[in-house]
Amino acid sequence: MDLESYVRALPKAELHLHIEGSLEPELMFALAQRNHVALPWRSVEATRAAYDFSNLQSFLDLYYAGAAALIHEQDFYDLAMAYFARARADGVVHAELFFDPQTHTARGIAFDTVLDGLERACDEARVQYGISSRLILCFLRHLSEDDGFATLDQAVPHLNRIHGVGLDSSENGHPPSKFARLFGRCRELGLHVVAHAGEEGPPAYIVEALDLLKVERIDHGVRAAEDPALVERLVREQIPLTVCPLSNVKLCVFRTLGEHNLKQLLDAGLKVTINSDDPAYFGGYIGQNFLATAEALKLSRAELKRIARNSLEASFVTEVERAPWLARLDALPEN
Ligand code: HPA
Ligand code: ZN
């Protein structure tokens, strides 16, 4: 089996995917036309050409601009169904989707419009593609904790459809400590908790996410490598890291994929996973992230299997759901 086929054959969970970041320019333009929304770009080609980022903020500015095309329940459904079709082709058996309600409610879109469309797509993905999924509500960290509490109030009637919360957007200057009370409340409500930390921000933000937010996974976390005591702790506690290699290169966290520290983290004993983050913006879905990283870092098939296993183990599913995926993974040869 060639490497590309092998990567696709691995049963895997995607644990770090912003659904708004899977909005391909073609769909963005189709929705903008359908909804009579003006975009800052002239064409699909001009949009793609603008995807040349220097850091996280330079990406976020475009990502929020693109999300303006999403207005109706059907738009959120179409967006998520397009993602699920790509995920299925990449061997994803389970996906935990981040969504950013504040990006939409700030534009006057009802919380329920967003959730209803995404939820309907999750149901349809199970029927059509056999993919299981969960929704994780992300709070925007550049906004206030009070804004986060107001968003949580809107989510509370729907907690049967929301599995967890996360923290995303501009990291530097917005440490996890800013959201300690909000995350405490979310934990009391029985929600799973994760947070972006150590993408651009310092290792201290990862420590805060663990100690103050009590997160179960760290999104990105690659800057943990700068703090040996933190690496030791992450290994000891087997805290999963949802690493997004192509994203890290696009946002200049690493200059090239060959310089990415994923293998170093894996060799240290960390529970590393591979994910796509915002695939429409960063040049590849999860399969491409696996493949390009495997090639650049010369990962063995045993290592790729380990990474896929980590993703299944780190997912917020029951043992009963996980067991058949693990059995399929175990049955896959290492050559
Ligand atoms: N980091 C922070 N916020 C984000 C990201 C990311 O990689 N993608 C979408 N929102
Ligand atoms: Zn992210």
Coordinates of C-alpha atoms and ligand atoms in Angstrom, one line a residue:
M1 CA 0.0 0.0 0.0
D2 CA 1.5 3.4 -0.8
L3 CA 1.7 6.0 1.9
E4 CA -1.3 8.1 0.7
S5 CA -3.5 5.0 0.7
Y6 CA -2.2 4.0 4.1
V7 CA -2.9 7.4 5.6
R8 CA -6.4 7.3 4.3
A9 CA -7.0 3.8 5.6
L10 CA -6.1 4.7 9.2
P11 CA -9.4 5.1 11.2
K12 CA -8.9 8.5 12.8
A13 CA -10.7 11.2 14.8
E14 CA -10.4 14.8 13.9
L15 CA -10.3 16.8 17.1
H16 CA -9.2 20.3 16.0
L17 CA -11.3 21.6 13.2
H18 CA -13.0 25.0 13.1
I19 CA -16.0 24.4 10.9
E20 CA -15.9 28.1 9.7
G21 CA -12.3 27.3 8.7
S22 CA -13.5 24.7 6.2
L23 CA -15.4 27.3 4.1
E24 CA -13.8 26.9 0.7
P25 CA -13.8 30.1 -1.5
E26 CA -16.1 28.4 -4.0
L27 CA -18.8 27.9 -1.4
M28 CA -18.0 31.3 0.2
F29 CA -18.8 33.0 -3.2
A30 CA -21.9 30.8 -3.8
L31 CA -23.3 31.7 -0.4
A32 CA -22.4 35.4 -0.7
Q33 CA -24.3 35.5 -4.0
R34 CA -27.2 33.6 -2.6
N35 CA -27.4 35.9 0.4
H36 CA -26.5 39.2 -1.3
V37 CA -23.5 39.7 0.9
A38 CA -20.5 41.6 -0.3
L39 CA -17.1 40.0 0.2
P40 CA -13.8 41.9 0.3
W41 CA -12.4 39.9 -2.7
R42 CA -13.3 40.0 -6.4
S43 CA -13.1 36.3 -7.2
V44 CA -12.4 32.8 -5.9
E45 CA -8.9 33.1 -7.3
A46 CA -8.3 36.5 -5.7
T47 CA -9.5 35.0 -2.4
R48 CA -7.1 32.1 -2.5
A49 CA -4.3 34.5 -3.5
A50 CA -5.0 36.6 -0.4
Y51 CA -4.3 33.5 1.9
D52 CA -0.7 34.5 2.5
F53 CA -0.3 34.9 6.3
S54 CA 2.4 36.2 8.5
N55 CA 0.9 35.2 11.9
L56 CA -2.3 34.1 13.6
Q57 CA -4.0 37.6 13.5
S58 CA -3.4 38.0 9.8
F59 CA -5.3 34.8 9.2
L60 CA -8.1 35.6 11.7
D61 CA -8.8 38.9 9.9
L62 CA -9.6 37.0 6.7
Y63 CA -11.3 34.1 8.5
Y64 CA -13.8 36.4 10.2
A65 CA -14.4 38.3 6.9
G66 CA -15.2 35.1 5.0
A67 CA -17.6 33.9 7.7
A68 CA -19.8 36.9 6.8
A69 CA -21.2 34.8 3.9
L70 CA -22.9 32.5 6.4
I71 CA -26.4 33.7 7.1
H72 CA -29.1 31.0 7.1
E73 CA -29.5 27.6 8.7
Q74 CA -29.0 26.0 5.3
D75 CA -25.6 27.8 4.9
F76 CA -24.3 26.2 8.1
Y77 CA -25.7 22.8 7.0
D78 CA -24.0 23.1 3.6
L79 CA -20.7 24.2 5.2
A80 CA -20.6 21.2 7.5
M81 CA -21.8 18.7 4.9
A82 CA -18.9 19.8 2.6
Y83 CA -16.5 19.2 5.5
F84 CA -17.9 15.8 6.2
A85 CA -17.6 14.7 2.6
R86 CA -13.9 15.6 2.7
A87 CA -13.4 14.0 6.1
R88 CA -14.9 10.7 4.9
A89 CA -12.6 10.6 2.0
D90 CA -9.7 11.0 4.5
G91 CA -10.8 8.1 6.7
V92 CA -12.2 10.1 9.5
V93 CA -14.6 8.0 11.6
H94 CA -15.3 10.7 14.2
A95 CA -15.0 14.5 14.2
E96 CA -15.3 17.0 17.1
L97 CA -16.2 20.3 15.4
F98 CA -15.4 23.6 16.8
F99 CA -17.8 26.4 16.1
D100 CA -17.6 30.1 16.9
P101 CA -21.1 31.4 17.8
Q102 CA -19.9 34.9 18.7
T103 CA -18.7 35.4 15.2
H104 CA -22.2 35.0 14.0
T105 CA -24.3 36.4 16.8
A106 CA -22.3 39.7 16.6
R107 CA -23.6 40.0 13.0
G108 CA -27.2 39.5 14.1
I109 CA -27.4 35.7 13.3
A110 CA -29.4 33.8 15.9
F111 CA -27.5 31.3 18.0
D112 CA -30.1 28.7 17.1
T113 CA -29.7 29.2 13.3
V114 CA -26.0 28.3 13.7
L115 CA -26.6 25.3 15.9
D116 CA -29.6 24.0 14.0
G117 CA -27.7 23.9 10.7
L118 CA -24.6 22.3 12.2
E119 CA -26.6 19.8 14.2
R120 CA -28.7 18.7 11.1
A121 CA -25.4 18.2 9.2
C122 CA -24.0 16.0 12.1
D123 CA -27.1 13.9 11.9
E124 CA -26.9 13.6 8.2
A125 CA -23.2 12.7 8.2
R126 CA -23.9 9.8 10.5
V127 CA -26.7 8.5 8.1
Q128 CA -24.9 9.3 4.8
Y129 CA -21.2 8.7 5.7
G130 CA -21.3 6.7 9.0
I131 CA -19.2 9.5 10.6
S132 CA -19.9 10.2 14.3
S133 CA -19.5 13.8 15.5
R134 CA -19.7 16.2 18.4
L135 CA -20.0 20.0 18.6
I136 CA -17.6 22.0 20.7
L137 CA -18.5 25.7 21.3
C138 CA -15.5 27.9 21.2
F139 CA -15.4 31.2 23.0
L140 CA -13.5 34.0 21.3
R141 CA -10.7 35.1 23.6
H142 CA -10.3 38.6 22.2
L143 CA -13.8 39.3 23.6
S144 CA -14.6 39.7 27.3
E145 CA -15.4 36.9 29.8
D146 CA -18.8 38.6 30.2
D147 CA -19.4 38.2 26.4
G148 CA -18.5 34.6 26.9
F149 CA -21.1 34.2 29.8
A150 CA -23.8 35.8 27.6
T151 CA -23.0 33.2 24.9
L152 CA -23.1 30.4 27.4
D153 CA -26.6 31.6 28.5
Q154 CA -27.7 31.2 24.9
A155 CA -26.1 27.7 24.7
V156 CA -27.6 26.4 28.0
P157 CA -31.0 25.4 26.5
H158 CA -29.1 23.3 23.9
L159 CA -26.6 21.5 26.1
N160 CA -27.9 18.1 24.8
R161 CA -26.4 19.1 21.5
I162 CA -23.2 20.7 22.7
H163 CA -20.6 18.4 24.1
G164 CA -17.9 20.8 25.2
V165 CA -16.3 24.2 25.1
G166 CA -13.0 25.6 23.8
L167 CA -11.1 28.8 23.5
D168 CA -9.8 30.3 20.3
S169 CA -8.9 33.5 18.4
S170 CA -6.1 35.9 19.2
E171 CA -3.9 34.2 21.8
N172 CA -1.2 36.7 22.8
G173 CA -2.5 39.1 25.4
H174 CA -5.6 36.9 26.1
P175 CA -4.3 34.3 28.5
P176 CA -6.5 31.4 29.8
S177 CA -6.7 33.1 33.2
K178 CA -9.1 35.7 31.6
F179 CA -11.7 32.9 31.3
A180 CA -11.2 31.0 34.6
R181 CA -14.7 31.7 36.0
L182 CA -16.4 31.0 32.7
F183 CA -14.7 27.6 32.3
G184 CA -15.5 26.8 35.9
R185 CA -19.2 27.3 35.1
C186 CA -18.9 25.2 32.0
R187 CA -17.4 22.3 34.0
E188 CA -20.2 22.6 36.5
L189 CA -22.6 22.2 33.6
G190 CA -20.9 18.9 32.7
L191 CA -19.3 20.2 29.5
H192 CA -15.9 18.9 28.3
V193 CA -13.3 21.6 28.2
V194 CA -10.4 22.2 25.9
A195 CA -8.4 25.4 24.9
H196 CA -6.0 26.7 22.3
A197 CA -2.7 27.3 24.1
G198 CA 0.9 27.4 23.1
E199 CA 0.3 28.1 19.4
E200 CA 1.7 31.6 19.4
G201 CA 1.4 32.1 23.1
P202 CA 4.1 31.1 25.7
P203 CA 4.3 27.7 27.5
A204 CA 2.9 29.5 30.6
Y205 CA -0.5 29.8 28.8
I206 CA -0.5 26.0 28.5
V207 CA 0.1 25.7 32.3
E208 CA -2.8 28.2 32.9
A209 CA -5.1 26.2 30.7
L210 CA -4.3 23.1 32.7
D211 CA -4.4 24.6 36.2
L212 CA -7.1 27.3 35.9
L213 CA -9.4 26.1 33.1
K214 CA -8.7 22.4 33.9
V215 CA -8.7 21.5 30.2
E216 CA -8.7 17.8 29.1
R217 CA -6.8 18.5 25.9
I218 CA -4.6 21.3 24.6
D219 CA -5.2 22.6 21.1
H220 CA -1.9 23.1 19.4
G221 CA 0.5 23.2 22.4
V222 CA 3.6 23.0 20.2
R223 CA 5.4 25.7 22.3
A224 CA 5.3 23.3 25.3
A225 CA 8.6 22.0 23.9
E226 CA 10.3 25.2 25.3
D227 CA 9.6 24.1 28.9
P228 CA 11.0 20.7 29.8
A229 CA 9.1 20.5 33.1
L230 CA 5.8 21.2 31.2
V231 CA 6.7 18.4 28.7
E232 CA 7.3 16.1 31.5
R233 CA 3.9 16.9 33.0
L234 CA 2.1 16.6 29.7
V235 CA 3.7 13.1 29.3
R236 CA 2.9 12.1 32.9
E237 CA -0.7 13.2 32.7
Q238 CA -1.0 12.0 29.0
I239 CA -2.7 15.3 28.1
P240 CA -3.5 15.1 24.3
L241 CA -2.2 17.8 22.0
T242 CA -4.3 18.5 18.9
V243 CA -1.4 19.5 16.6
C244 CA -2.1 21.1 13.2
P245 CA 1.1 20.9 11.2
L246 CA 0.0 22.7 7.9
S247 CA -1.6 25.4 10.0
N248 CA 1.6 26.0 12.0
V249 CA 3.6 26.5 8.8
K250 CA 1.0 28.7 7.1
L251 CA 0.9 30.9 10.3
C252 CA 4.7 31.0 10.5
V253 CA 4.9 29.1 13.8
F254 CA 7.5 26.9 12.0
R255 CA 9.3 28.0 8.9
T256 CA 8.9 24.7 7.1
L257 CA 7.2 21.3 7.8
G258 CA 10.6 19.8 8.1
E259 CA 11.3 22.0 11.1
H260 CA 8.1 21.1 12.8
N261 CA 8.6 19.6 16.3
L262 CA 5.8 17.0 16.1
K263 CA 8.2 14.1 15.9
Q264 CA 10.2 15.5 18.8
L265 CA 7.0 15.7 20.9
L266 CA 5.9 12.2 19.9
D267 CA 9.4 10.8 20.7
A268 CA 9.2 12.5 24.2
G269 CA 6.0 10.4 24.9
L270 CA 3.4 13.1 24.4
K271 CA -0.1 12.1 23.2
V272 CA 0.1 13.9 19.9
T273 CA -2.7 14.0 17.3
I274 CA -2.7 15.4 13.7
N275 CA -5.6 17.7 12.7
S276 CA -6.4 20.3 10.0
D277 CA -7.5 23.4 12.0
D278 CA -8.8 25.5 9.1
P279 CA -8.3 23.4 6.0
A280 CA -9.8 25.8 3.5
Y281 CA -7.2 28.4 4.5
F282 CA -4.2 26.3 5.3
G283 CA -3.9 24.1 2.2
G284 CA -5.1 20.7 3.2
Y285 CA -7.6 18.5 5.1
I286 CA -6.6 16.0 7.7
G287 CA -5.3 13.4 5.2
Q288 CA -3.0 15.9 3.6
N289 CA -1.8 16.9 7.1
F290 CA -0.9 13.3 7.9
L291 CA 0.7 12.7 4.5
A292 CA 2.8 15.9 4.3
T293 CA 4.0 15.6 7.9
A294 CA 4.8 11.9 7.4
E295 CA 6.9 12.8 4.4
A296 CA 8.6 15.8 5.9
L297 CA 9.4 14.2 9.3
K298 CA 9.9 10.6 7.9
L299 CA 7.3 9.2 10.3
S300 CA 7.1 5.4 10.2
R301 CA 3.8 3.6 9.7
A302 CA 3.9 2.5 13.3
E303 CA 4.2 6.2 14.3
L304 CA 1.2 7.1 12.0
K305 CA -0.8 4.3 13.6
R306 CA 0.2 5.6 17.1
I307 CA -1.0 9.1 16.1
A308 CA -4.3 7.8 14.8
R309 CA -4.7 5.7 18.0
N310 CA -4.0 8.8 20.1
S311 CA -6.9 10.6 18.3
L312 CA -9.3 7.8 19.0
E313 CA -8.3 7.6 22.6
A314 CA -8.4 11.4 23.1
S315 CA -11.9 11.8 21.6
F316 CA -14.9 12.4 23.9
V317 CA -16.7 9.2 23.0
T318 CA -17.7 6.2 25.0
E319 CA -15.6 3.0 25.1
V320 CA -18.4 1.3 23.3
E321 CA -18.2 3.7 20.4
R322 CA -14.4 3.7 20.4
A323 CA -13.9 -0.1 20.5
P324 CA -14.7 -1.0 16.8
W325 CA -12.5 1.9 15.6
L326 CA -9.6 0.6 17.6
A327 CA -10.1 -2.9 16.4
R328 CA -10.0 -1.7 12.8
L329 CA -6.9 0.2 13.5
D330 CA -5.2 -2.7 15.2
A331 CA -6.0 -4.9 12.2
L332 CA -4.1 -2.5 9.8
P333 CA -0.6 -3.8 9.0
E334 CA 2.4 -1.6 9.6
N335 CA 3.7 -2.0 6.1
Ligands
HPA1 N1 -6.0 29.6 16.5 C1 -6.8 30.4 17.2 N2 -8.0 30.7 16.8 C2 -8.4 30.1 15.7 C3 -7.7 29.2 15.0 C4 -6.3 28.9 15.4 O1 -5.6 28.1 14.9 N3 -8.4 28.8 13.9 C5 -9.6 29.4 14.0 N4 -9.6 30.2 15.1
ZN2 ZN -7.5 26.1 16.0

